Structures are given as structure tokens and as C-alpha cells.
PDB file of C-alpha atoms in Angstrom:
ATOM      1  CA  MET A   1     -11.191 244.913-105.041  1.00  0.00           C
ATOM      2  CA  LYS A   2     -12.968 241.911-107.035  1.00  0.00           C
ATOM      3  CA  LEU A   3     -15.012 242.870-110.084  1.00  0.00           C
ATOM      4  CA  VAL A   4     -17.421 240.100-111.800  1.00  0.00           C
ATOM      5  CA  PHE A   5     -18.897 240.870-115.311  1.00  0.00           C
ATOM      6  CA  TYR A   6     -22.053 238.759-116.034  1.00  0.00           C
ATOM      7  CA  GLY A   7     -22.000 239.357-119.947  1.00  0.00           C
ATOM      8  CA  ALA A   8     -18.805 240.028-122.070  1.00  0.00           C
ATOM      9  CA  GLY A   9     -20.103 241.671-125.063  1.00  0.00           C
ATOM     10  CA  ASN A  10     -18.961 244.606-126.829  1.00  0.00           C
ATOM     11  CA  MET A  11     -19.827 247.089-123.982  1.00  0.00           C
ATOM     12  CA  ALA A  12     -18.823 245.280-121.113  1.00  0.00           C
ATOM     13  CA  HIS A  13     -15.591 244.573-123.035  1.00  0.00           C
ATOM     14  CA  ALA A  14     -14.761 248.168-123.507  1.00  0.00           C
ATOM     15  CA  ILE A  15     -15.423 248.563-119.832  1.00  0.00           C
ATOM     16  CA  PHE A  16     -13.247 245.989-118.485  1.00  0.00           C
ATOM     17  CA  THR A  17     -10.584 246.566-120.879  1.00  0.00           C
ATOM     18  CA  GLY A  18     -10.529 250.185-119.789  1.00  0.00           C
ATOM     19  CA  ILE A  19     -10.186 249.010-116.287  1.00  0.00           C
ATOM     20  CA  VAL A  20      -7.292 246.738-116.873  1.00  0.00           C
ATOM     21  CA  ASN A  21      -5.621 249.540-118.960  1.00  0.00           C
ATOM     22  CA  SER A  22      -5.947 252.024-116.308  1.00  0.00           C
ATOM     23  CA  ASN A  23      -4.762 249.666-113.512  1.00  0.00           C
ATOM     24  CA  VAL A  24      -7.510 250.769-111.240  1.00  0.00           C
ATOM     25  CA  VAL A  25      -8.193 246.946-110.740  1.00  0.00           C
ATOM     26  CA  LYS A  26      -5.545 244.277-111.293  1.00  0.00           C
ATOM     27  CA  SER A  27      -6.561 242.130-114.142  1.00  0.00           C
ATOM     28  CA  GLU A  28      -6.476 238.850-111.991  1.00  0.00           C
ATOM     29  CA  ASN A  29      -9.039 240.254-109.831  1.00  0.00           C
ATOM     30  CA  ILE A  30     -11.436 240.700-112.574  1.00  0.00           C
ATOM     31  CA  TYR A  31     -13.708 237.947-113.467  1.00  0.00           C
ATOM     32  CA  LEU A  32     -15.872 237.192-116.460  1.00  0.00           C
ATOM     33  CA  THR A  33     -18.623 234.913-117.277  1.00  0.00           C
ATOM     34  CA  ASN A  34     -21.284 234.584-120.182  1.00  0.00           C
ATOM     35  CA  ARG A  35     -23.952 232.265-121.278  1.00  0.00           C
ATOM     36  CA  SER A  36     -22.009 229.739-123.346  1.00  0.00           C
ATOM     37  CA  ASN A  37     -19.187 231.535-125.553  1.00  0.00           C
ATOM     38  CA  GLU A  38     -16.180 229.901-123.487  1.00  0.00           C
ATOM     39  CA  ASP A  39     -13.869 230.578-126.391  1.00  0.00           C
ATOM     40  CA  ALA A  40     -14.467 234.335-126.011  1.00  0.00           C
ATOM     41  CA  LEU A  41     -13.780 234.200-122.339  1.00  0.00           C
ATOM     42  CA  LYS A  42     -10.649 232.507-123.041  1.00  0.00           C
ATOM     43  CA  LYS A  43      -9.580 234.961-125.557  1.00  0.00           C
ATOM     44  CA  HIS A  44     -10.250 237.775-123.028  1.00  0.00           C
ATOM     45  CA  ALA A  45      -8.247 235.921-120.434  1.00  0.00           C
ATOM     46  CA  GLU A  46      -5.273 235.355-122.801  1.00  0.00           C
ATOM     47  CA  GLU A  47      -5.222 238.955-123.721  1.00  0.00           C
ATOM     48  CA  LEU A  48      -5.728 240.812-120.630  1.00  0.00           C
ATOM     49  CA  GLY A  49      -4.904 238.316-117.704  1.00  0.00           C
ATOM     50  CA  VAL A  50      -8.516 238.246-116.419  1.00  0.00           C
ATOM     51  CA  GLN A  51     -10.201 235.397-114.828  1.00  0.00           C
ATOM     52  CA  TYR A  52     -13.238 233.692-116.094  1.00  0.00           C
ATOM     53  CA  SER A  53     -15.705 231.073-114.454  1.00  0.00           C
ATOM     54  CA  TYR A  54     -19.163 229.453-114.714  1.00  0.00           C
ATOM     55  CA  ASP A  55     -19.422 228.767-111.165  1.00  0.00           C
ATOM     56  CA  ASP A  56     -21.820 231.336-109.830  1.00  0.00           C
ATOM     57  CA  GLU A  57     -21.330 230.869-106.118  1.00  0.00           C
ATOM     58  CA  ALA A  58     -17.460 231.201-106.311  1.00  0.00           C
ATOM     59  CA  LEU A  59     -17.968 234.128-108.573  1.00  0.00           C
ATOM     60  CA  LEU A  60     -20.110 236.213-106.250  1.00  0.00           C
ATOM     61  CA  LYS A  61     -18.157 235.313-103.004  1.00  0.00           C
ATOM     62  CA  ASP A  62     -16.239 238.189-101.738  1.00  0.00           C
ATOM     63  CA  ALA A  63     -17.132 240.236-105.112  1.00  0.00           C
ATOM     64  CA  ASP A  64     -17.126 243.820-104.342  1.00  0.00           C
ATOM     65  CA  TYR A  65     -19.016 244.879-107.676  1.00  0.00           C
ATOM     66  CA  VAL A  66     -20.933 242.954-110.053  1.00  0.00           C
ATOM     67  CA  PHE A  67     -21.549 244.339-113.419  1.00  0.00           C
ATOM     68  CA  LEU A  68     -24.790 243.123-115.004  1.00  0.00           C
ATOM     69  CA  GLY A  69     -24.227 243.373-118.761  1.00  0.00           C
ATOM     70  CA  THR A  70     -26.624 240.661-120.159  1.00  0.00           C
ATOM     71  CA  LYS A  71     -29.290 241.507-122.527  1.00  0.00           C
ATOM     72  CA  PRO A  72     -32.327 242.856-120.730  1.00  0.00           C
ATOM     73  CA  TYR A  73     -34.678 240.090-121.864  1.00  0.00           C
ATOM     74  CA  ASP A  74     -32.292 237.800-120.296  1.00  0.00           C
ATOM     75  CA  PHE A  75     -32.043 239.402-116.957  1.00  0.00           C
ATOM     76  CA  ASP A  76     -34.868 237.478-115.452  1.00  0.00           C
ATOM     77  CA  ASN A  77     -33.232 234.077-116.244  1.00  0.00           C
ATOM     78  CA  LEU A  78     -29.821 235.454-114.645  1.00  0.00           C
ATOM     79  CA  ALA A  79     -31.513 236.786-111.576  1.00  0.00           C
ATOM     80  CA  ASP A  80     -33.042 233.341-111.031  1.00  0.00           C
ATOM     81  CA  ARG A  81     -29.807 231.690-111.528  1.00  0.00           C
ATOM     82  CA  ILE A  82     -27.739 233.939-108.992  1.00  0.00           C
ATOM     83  CA  ARG A  83     -30.315 235.044-106.350  1.00  0.00           C
ATOM     84  CA  PRO A  84     -29.378 231.864-104.049  1.00  0.00           C
ATOM     85  CA  HIS A  85     -25.622 232.934-104.152  1.00  0.00           C
ATOM     86  CA  ILE A  86     -25.892 236.650-103.670  1.00  0.00           C
ATOM     87  CA  ASN A  87     -24.268 237.836-100.338  1.00  0.00           C
ATOM     88  CA  GLU A  88     -24.599 241.200 -98.377  1.00  0.00           C
ATOM     89  CA  ASP A  89     -21.140 242.545 -99.766  1.00  0.00           C
ATOM     90  CA  ASN A  90     -22.054 242.409-103.297  1.00  0.00           C
ATOM     91  CA  ARG A  91     -22.903 245.691-105.132  1.00  0.00           C
ATOM     92  CA  PHE A  92     -24.258 245.634-108.495  1.00  0.00           C
ATOM     93  CA  ILE A  93     -23.575 247.915-111.388  1.00  0.00           C
ATOM     94  CA  SER A  94     -26.097 247.369-114.248  1.00  0.00           C
ATOM     95  CA  ILE A  95     -25.274 248.424-117.732  1.00  0.00           C
ATOM     96  CA  MET A  96     -28.686 246.892-119.054  1.00  0.00           C
ATOM     97  CA  ALA A  97     -30.649 249.628-121.048  1.00  0.00           C
ATOM     98  CA  GLY A  98     -34.232 250.334-119.801  1.00  0.00           C
ATOM     99  CA  LEU A  99     -34.503 248.359-116.394  1.00  0.00           C
ATOM    100  CA  PRO A 100     -34.826 250.471-113.551  1.00  0.00           C
ATOM    101  CA  ILE A 101     -33.091 249.739-110.104  1.00  0.00           C
ATOM    102  CA  SER A 102     -36.276 248.853-108.357  1.00  0.00           C
ATOM    103  CA  TYR A 103     -36.982 245.948-110.975  1.00  0.00           C
ATOM    104  CA  ILE A 104     -33.551 244.806-110.746  1.00  0.00           C
ATOM    105  CA  GLN A 105     -33.853 244.631-106.879  1.00  0.00           C
ATOM    106  CA  GLU A 106     -36.947 242.932-107.127  1.00  0.00           C
ATOM    107  CA  GLN A 107     -35.726 240.240-109.362  1.00  0.00           C
ATOM    108  CA  LEU A 108     -32.518 239.750-107.627  1.00  0.00           C
ATOM    109  CA  GLY A 109     -34.593 239.332-104.340  1.00  0.00           C
ATOM    110  CA  THR A 110     -32.124 241.787-102.440  1.00  0.00           C
ATOM    111  CA  SER A 111     -31.740 245.303-101.016  1.00  0.00           C
ATOM    112  CA  ASN A 112     -28.331 245.432-101.800  1.00  0.00           C
ATOM    113  CA  PRO A 113     -26.749 248.569-103.407  1.00  0.00           C
ATOM    114  CA  ILE A 114     -27.486 249.044-107.015  1.00  0.00           C
ATOM    115  CA  ALA A 115     -26.317 251.616-109.709  1.00  0.00           C
ATOM    116  CA  ARG A 116     -27.380 251.894-113.118  1.00  0.00           C
ATOM    117  CA  ILE A 117     -24.689 253.428-115.967  1.00  0.00           C
ATOM    118  CA  MET A 118     -25.417 254.341-119.282  1.00  0.00           C
ATOM    119  CA  PRO A 119     -22.027 254.412-121.256  1.00  0.00           C
ATOM    120  CA  ASN A 120     -21.594 255.070-124.993  1.00  0.00           C
ATOM    121  CA  THR A 121     -19.611 253.264-127.686  1.00  0.00           C
ATOM    122  CA  ASN A 122     -16.731 255.703-127.013  1.00  0.00           C
ATOM    123  CA  ALA A 123     -15.787 253.542-124.176  1.00  0.00           C
ATOM    124  CA  HIS A 124     -13.981 251.405-126.742  1.00  0.00           C
ATOM    125  CA  VAL A 125     -11.470 254.311-126.942  1.00  0.00           C
ATOM    126  CA  GLY A 126     -11.281 255.444-123.453  1.00  0.00           C
ATOM    127  CA  HIS A 127     -13.713 258.349-124.046  1.00  0.00           C
ATOM    128  CA  SER A 128     -17.049 257.382-123.027  1.00  0.00           C
ATOM    129  CA  VAL A 129     -19.342 260.011-121.527  1.00  0.00           C
ATOM    130  CA  THR A 130     -21.262 257.830-118.891  1.00  0.00           C
ATOM    131  CA  GLY A 131     -24.588 258.594-117.065  1.00  0.00           C
ATOM    132  CA  ILE A 132     -24.861 257.052-113.479  1.00  0.00           C
ATOM    133  CA  SER A 133     -27.819 256.831-110.949  1.00  0.00           C
ATOM    134  CA  PHE A 134     -27.311 255.152-107.508  1.00  0.00           C
ATOM    135  CA  SER A 135     -29.668 253.349-105.257  1.00  0.00           C
ATOM    136  CA  ASN A 136     -30.451 255.401-102.085  1.00  0.00           C
ATOM    137  CA  ASN A 137     -28.182 253.011 -99.851  1.00  0.00           C
ATOM    138  CA  PHE A 138     -25.128 253.336-101.929  1.00  0.00           C
ATOM    139  CA  GLY A 139     -22.630 254.704 -99.378  1.00  0.00           C
ATOM    140  CA  PRO A 140     -20.228 257.682-100.274  1.00  0.00           C
ATOM    141  CA  LYS A 141     -17.078 255.612-100.336  1.00  0.00           C
ATOM    142  CA  SER A 142     -18.785 253.074-102.757  1.00  0.00           C
ATOM    143  CA  LYS A 143     -19.741 255.824-104.894  1.00  0.00           C
ATOM    144  CA  GLU A 144     -16.106 257.029-105.238  1.00  0.00           C
ATOM    145  CA  GLU A 145     -14.882 253.749-105.960  1.00  0.00           C
ATOM    146  CA  VAL A 146     -17.664 253.373-108.810  1.00  0.00           C
ATOM    147  CA  HIS A 147     -16.822 256.654-110.341  1.00  0.00           C
ATOM    148  CA  GLU A 148     -13.017 255.585-110.331  1.00  0.00           C
ATOM    149  CA  LEU A 149     -13.995 252.677-112.101  1.00  0.00           C
ATOM    150  CA  ILE A 150     -16.008 254.586-114.675  1.00  0.00           C
ATOM    151  CA  ASN A 151     -13.238 257.230-115.266  1.00  0.00           C
ATOM    152  CA  ALA A 152     -11.108 254.338-116.488  1.00  0.00           C
ATOM    153  CA  PHE A 153     -12.980 254.266-119.737  1.00  0.00           C
ATOM    154  CA  GLY A 154     -14.125 258.060-119.845  1.00  0.00           C
ATOM    155  CA  SER A 155     -16.078 260.639-117.993  1.00  0.00           C
ATOM    156  CA  VAL A 156     -19.107 260.556-115.682  1.00  0.00           C
ATOM    157  CA  ILE A 157     -22.337 262.520-115.128  1.00  0.00           C
ATOM    158  CA  GLU A 158     -24.261 261.520-112.025  1.00  0.00           C
ATOM    159  CA  VAL A 159     -28.161 262.195-112.386  1.00  0.00           C
ATOM    160  CA  PRO A 160     -31.230 261.068-110.595  1.00  0.00           C
ATOM    161  CA  GLU A 161     -32.388 257.790-112.275  1.00  0.00           C
ATOM    162  CA  ASP A 162     -35.334 259.573-114.023  1.00  0.00           C
ATOM    163  CA  GLN A 163     -33.005 261.638-115.698  1.00  0.00           C
ATOM    164  CA  LEU A 164     -31.039 258.877-117.525  1.00  0.00           C
ATOM    165  CA  HIS A 165     -33.453 259.019-120.223  1.00  0.00           C
ATOM    166  CA  GLN A 166     -32.117 262.406-121.238  1.00  0.00           C
ATOM    167  CA  VAL A 167     -28.499 261.171-120.749  1.00  0.00           C
ATOM    168  CA  THR A 168     -29.320 258.117-123.047  1.00  0.00           C
ATOM    169  CA  ALA A 169     -30.523 260.790-125.704  1.00  0.00           C
ATOM    170  CA  ILE A 170     -27.574 262.949-125.452  1.00  0.00           C
ATOM    171  CA  THR A 171     -24.662 260.936-124.960  1.00  0.00           C
ATOM    172  CA  GLY A 172     -25.742 257.225-125.313  1.00  0.00           C
ATOM    173  CA  SER A 173     -27.297 257.848-128.678  1.00  0.00           C
ATOM    174  CA  GLY A 174     -24.960 260.934-129.306  1.00  0.00           C
ATOM    175  CA  PRO A 175     -22.301 259.122-131.408  1.00  0.00           C
ATOM    176  CA  ALA A 176     -24.815 257.811-133.961  1.00  0.00           C
ATOM    177  CA  PHE A 177     -26.373 261.318-134.383  1.00  0.00           C
ATOM    178  CA  LEU A 178     -23.131 262.882-135.053  1.00  0.00           C
ATOM    179  CA  TYR A 179     -21.923 260.238-137.126  1.00  0.00           C
ATOM    180  CA  HIS A 180     -25.106 260.978-139.298  1.00  0.00           C
ATOM    181  CA  VAL A 181     -24.206 264.646-139.307  1.00  0.00           C
ATOM    182  CA  PHE A 182     -20.538 263.872-140.633  1.00  0.00           C
ATOM    183  CA  GLU A 183     -22.007 261.434-143.175  1.00  0.00           C
ATOM    184  CA  GLN A 184     -24.074 264.430-144.559  1.00  0.00           C
ATOM    185  CA  TYR A 185     -21.118 266.648-144.570  1.00  0.00           C
ATOM    186  CA  VAL A 186     -19.186 263.907-146.783  1.00  0.00           C
ATOM    187  CA  THR A 187     -21.927 263.788-149.215  1.00  0.00           C
ATOM    188  CA  ALA A 188     -22.294 267.396-149.512  1.00  0.00           C
ATOM    189  CA  GLY A 189     -18.351 267.682-149.851  1.00  0.00           C
ATOM    190  CA  THR A 190     -18.368 265.025-152.444  1.00  0.00           C
ATOM    191  CA  ARG A 191     -21.027 266.883-154.562  1.00  0.00           C
ATOM    192  CA  LEU A 192     -18.528 269.928-154.879  1.00  0.00           C
ATOM    193  CA  GLY A 193     -16.482 267.735-157.260  1.00  0.00           C
ATOM    194  CA  LEU A 194     -13.880 266.209-155.086  1.00  0.00           C
ATOM    195  CA  GLU A 195     -13.212 262.414-155.008  1.00  0.00           C
ATOM    196  CA  LYS A 196     -15.108 260.681-152.236  1.00  0.00           C
ATOM    197  CA  SER A 197     -12.074 259.099-150.619  1.00  0.00           C
ATOM    198  CA  GLN A 198     -10.446 262.533-150.586  1.00  0.00           C
ATOM    199  CA  VAL A 199     -13.428 264.029-148.762  1.00  0.00           C
ATOM    200  CA  GLU A 200     -13.820 261.185-146.373  1.00  0.00           C
ATOM    201  CA  GLU A 201     -10.095 261.628-145.207  1.00  0.00           C
ATOM    202  CA  SER A 202     -10.219 265.299-144.919  1.00  0.00           C
ATOM    203  CA  ILE A 203     -13.279 265.314-142.962  1.00  0.00           C
ATOM    204  CA  ARG A 204     -12.041 262.425-140.769  1.00  0.00           C
ATOM    205  CA  ASN A 205      -8.958 264.491-139.784  1.00  0.00           C
ATOM    206  CA  LEU A 206     -11.001 267.598-139.717  1.00  0.00           C
ATOM    207  CA  ILE A 207     -13.375 265.838-136.978  1.00  0.00           C
ATOM    208  CA  ILE A 208     -10.324 264.806-134.988  1.00  0.00           C
ATOM    209  CA  GLY A 209      -8.552 267.950-135.095  1.00  0.00           C
ATOM    210  CA  THR A 210     -11.489 270.004-134.100  1.00  0.00           C
ATOM    211  CA  SER A 211     -12.348 267.457-131.089  1.00  0.00           C
ATOM    212  CA  LYS A 212      -8.495 268.083-130.068  1.00  0.00           C
ATOM    213  CA  MET A 213      -9.044 271.899-130.310  1.00  0.00           C
ATOM    214  CA  ILE A 214     -12.167 271.485-128.037  1.00  0.00           C
ATOM    215  CA  GLU A 215     -10.481 269.242-125.574  1.00  0.00           C
ATOM    216  CA  ARG A 216      -7.232 271.501-125.059  1.00  0.00           C
ATOM    217  CA  SER A 217      -8.927 274.885-125.305  1.00  0.00           C
ATOM    218  CA  GLU A 218     -10.408 276.640-122.138  1.00  0.00           C
ATOM    219  CA  LEU A 219     -12.761 278.376-124.737  1.00  0.00           C
ATOM    220  CA  GLY A 220     -16.413 277.470-125.078  1.00  0.00           C
ATOM    221  CA  MET A 221     -17.450 276.059-128.594  1.00  0.00           C
ATOM    222  CA  ASP A 222     -19.193 279.345-129.435  1.00  0.00           C
ATOM    223  CA  GLN A 223     -15.988 281.398-128.785  1.00  0.00           C
ATOM    224  CA  LEU A 224     -13.902 278.868-130.948  1.00  0.00           C
ATOM    225  CA  ARG A 225     -16.628 279.177-133.755  1.00  0.00           C
ATOM    226  CA  LYS A 226     -16.241 283.071-133.491  1.00  0.00           C
ATOM    227  CA  ASN A 227     -12.565 282.914-133.666  1.00  0.00           C
ATOM    228  CA  ILE A 228     -12.539 281.470-136.967  1.00  0.00           C
ATOM    229  CA  THR A 229     -15.467 283.611-138.382  1.00  0.00           C
ATOM    230  CA  SER A 230     -14.329 286.795-140.193  1.00  0.00           C
ATOM    231  CA  LYS A 231     -16.847 289.096-141.228  1.00  0.00           C
ATOM    232  CA  GLY A 232     -17.741 288.945-144.857  1.00  0.00           C
ATOM    233  CA  GLY A 233     -15.279 285.965-145.203  1.00  0.00           C
ATOM    234  CA  THR A 234     -16.134 282.273-146.541  1.00  0.00           C
ATOM    235  CA  THR A 235     -16.838 281.007-142.956  1.00  0.00           C
ATOM    236  CA  GLN A 236     -19.382 283.715-142.470  1.00  0.00           C
ATOM    237  CA  ALA A 237     -21.044 282.805-145.792  1.00  0.00           C
ATOM    238  CA  GLY A 238     -21.550 279.260-144.930  1.00  0.00           C
ATOM    239  CA  LEU A 239     -22.858 280.191-141.408  1.00  0.00           C
ATOM    240  CA  ASP A 240     -25.300 282.539-142.949  1.00  0.00           C
ATOM    241  CA  ALA A 241     -26.514 279.727-145.297  1.00  0.00           C
ATOM    242  CA  LEU A 242     -27.109 277.375-142.375  1.00  0.00           C
ATOM    243  CA  SER A 243     -28.792 280.086-140.329  1.00  0.00           C
ATOM    244  CA  GLN A 244     -31.698 279.844-142.830  1.00  0.00           C
ATOM    245  CA  TYR A 245     -32.572 276.565-141.335  1.00  0.00           C
ATOM    246  CA  ASP A 246     -33.891 275.859-137.792  1.00  0.00           C
ATOM    247  CA  ILE A 247     -30.986 273.531-136.588  1.00  0.00           C
ATOM    248  CA  GLU A 248     -31.748 273.983-133.032  1.00  0.00           C
ATOM    249  CA  SER A 249     -35.288 272.729-133.564  1.00  0.00           C
ATOM    250  CA  ILE A 250     -34.028 269.918-135.651  1.00  0.00           C
ATOM    251  CA  PHE A 251     -31.724 268.675-132.827  1.00  0.00           C
ATOM    252  CA  GLU A 252     -34.432 269.438-130.182  1.00  0.00           C
ATOM    253  CA  ASP A 253     -36.600 266.921-131.990  1.00  0.00           C
ATOM    254  CA  CYS A 254     -33.986 264.425-132.470  1.00  0.00           C
ATOM    255  CA  LEU A 255     -33.106 264.407-128.850  1.00  0.00           C
ATOM    256  CA  LYS A 256     -36.789 264.530-127.751  1.00  0.00           C
ATOM    257  CA  ALA A 257     -37.638 261.656-129.955  1.00  0.00           C
ATOM    258  CA  ALA A 258     -34.770 259.513-128.129  1.00  0.00           C
ATOM    259  CA  VAL A 259     -35.904 260.646-124.665  1.00  0.00           C
ATOM    260  CA  ASP A 260     -39.487 259.702-125.380  1.00  0.00           C
ATOM    261  CA  ARG A 261     -38.454 256.348-126.620  1.00  0.00           C
ATOM    262  CA  SER A 262     -36.247 255.424-123.718  1.00  0.00           C
ATOM    263  CA  VAL A 263     -39.373 256.340-121.393  1.00  0.00           C
ATOM    264  CA  GLU A 264     -41.594 254.043-123.495  1.00  0.00           C
ATOM    265  CA  LEU A 265     -39.016 251.030-123.159  1.00  0.00           C
ATOM    266  CA  ALA A 266     -38.921 251.685-119.622  1.00  0.00           C
ATOM    267  CA  SER A 267     -42.861 251.654-119.280  1.00  0.00           C
ATOM    268  CA  GLN A 268     -42.904 248.537-121.243  1.00  0.00           C
ATOM    269  CA  ASP A 269     -40.649 247.018-118.893  1.00  0.00           C
ATOM    270  CA  ASP A 270     -42.908 247.969-115.989  1.00  0.00           C
ATOM    271  CA  ASP A 271     -45.912 246.703-117.602  1.00  0.00           C
ATOM    272  CA  ASP A 272     -44.603 243.452-118.218  1.00  0.00           C
ATOM    273  CA  ASP A 273     -43.644 243.189-114.735  1.00  0.00           C
ATOM    274  CA  ASP A 274     -47.201 243.764-113.655  1.00  0.00           C
ATOM    275  CA  ASP A 275     -48.415 241.229-116.015  1.00  0.00           C
ATOM    276  CA  ASP A 276     -46.292 238.461-114.022  1.00  0.00           C
TER     277      ASP A 276
END
């Protein structure tokens, strides 16, 4: 299997590093390219054993999967450049936010199979939750191969394309929302009189340990919470204080705002296309 990455930025780097480390595809069968930063490509080649090239015809020849990892505003120029070299065996995987499958097909001038994936930054540690949608002509075997590629850097949830907005909010932006909650926890803990460094280190390990409990337990998070909540104890007192606030609505508003913005950005792309 030959993979080609157009764009080798942070997210693409996390993806092809995960694929290399999992041995799903041999490193010498992974090809990278970018606009002009050859030094970065050389570094990746030296560290991971991948290939790199600026020859679009050679890159696309016999390429099974082509990852589109350029910035969305650079995609039209990329499409113009590679369109003459696309062949019928190329299947495309977009990691570009906001660009629908129909728009990608139109700009590439092809009816080749296209998938859109929405990973998150946890891909850097092999734990991304990645949403994926496929064009209608993506065959079952190819879907299995793409799922295997994505599992190399985390887990996957397949949804219709119009539900990628929800996935973007819940898992794509999710790490930032959780980081923000953890920040507030650190601040509140520091106000109890402990040194900030002590609180930060304690909460860092608290998060890691709690995550491992969730990972290794067959119990749901609600039951895990109940298991450490003794009637009349300190945990119950803290939870009673939390219950005075409508936390559910806070998170509903947070996720809805992210979904609405995702829809808005996609609509802007469609409007720009109509104006051309």
C-alpha cells in the first residue's frame, strides 16, 4: 500500500507517525510533500524512514490513499496543481476542516472515492477519537483499510457527513474544552492554600489516573462516580455543591456553539464556491 501526504503539518505528522509506529504500512511506502519546507521533510525522512518528493506525477502514480492535509484556503491551488496527475486508483482522505466531499471532488475534477476525517490533537499520543465520513463510492474493502489506518493513531467513529459537525464539537474541539475545565480545577485548588506547582502536579496525575480507570474498567462513568461517593462524606458534599449549578446546560451550550460555528464555516465555503 502506498500513502501520500500533501501537507506535513502537526496533524498530518501525528497521523503518519502513528501509521509508521504501528507497522500498518511500511515507512518506505509513505510519501510526504509540502509547499516549500524541504528541511522539515528531510527531518521526517531521517527520523521515520519515509520518502518525500515534489514530483506530483510520481507521487500520485500507484498511490492508494492520498491524504489532503493542506490548509483549506490553500486547497484550490493544490487541486489545480495535481488535477492533471490524478489516476483512477487514487482514493483521497481529507483532514481539511470545513471542506465538503462534494467541493473536494469538484475542485479535483474527479469522481474518485473521498473520505473526510476529523481527528483531534490526541493523535500525537495515539489516542485520537477520529470522526470519518465516506463518499458513496467508497467500497467496503477500502473502508476497512481506512479504518485500519485511523486505528493506528486512535479510535474511529463513522458518521454521515452532515454529522461531522457534531463530531467536530464533541471530540475535535473536546480536548480544549477539557483542558479549560482542568485549568479551573487548578485555579480552585490553588485558592485552598496549596502551592500552584503542587496542585498542578497533583491534578495532572489525577487526570492520568482517572483516565486509566475509565480505560480499564467495564463500568460506566456514572457507576465509577457512585463507587467513590459515600453518603454524607466529603465527595457527596462537593457533588451537592456542584448540583447547585446547571452544569449540563453549560456543556450543552458549549457544544452547540461549536456545532453552529462548524456549520457556519462550511456554509461560508459553499458561498465562496457559488461566487466563483
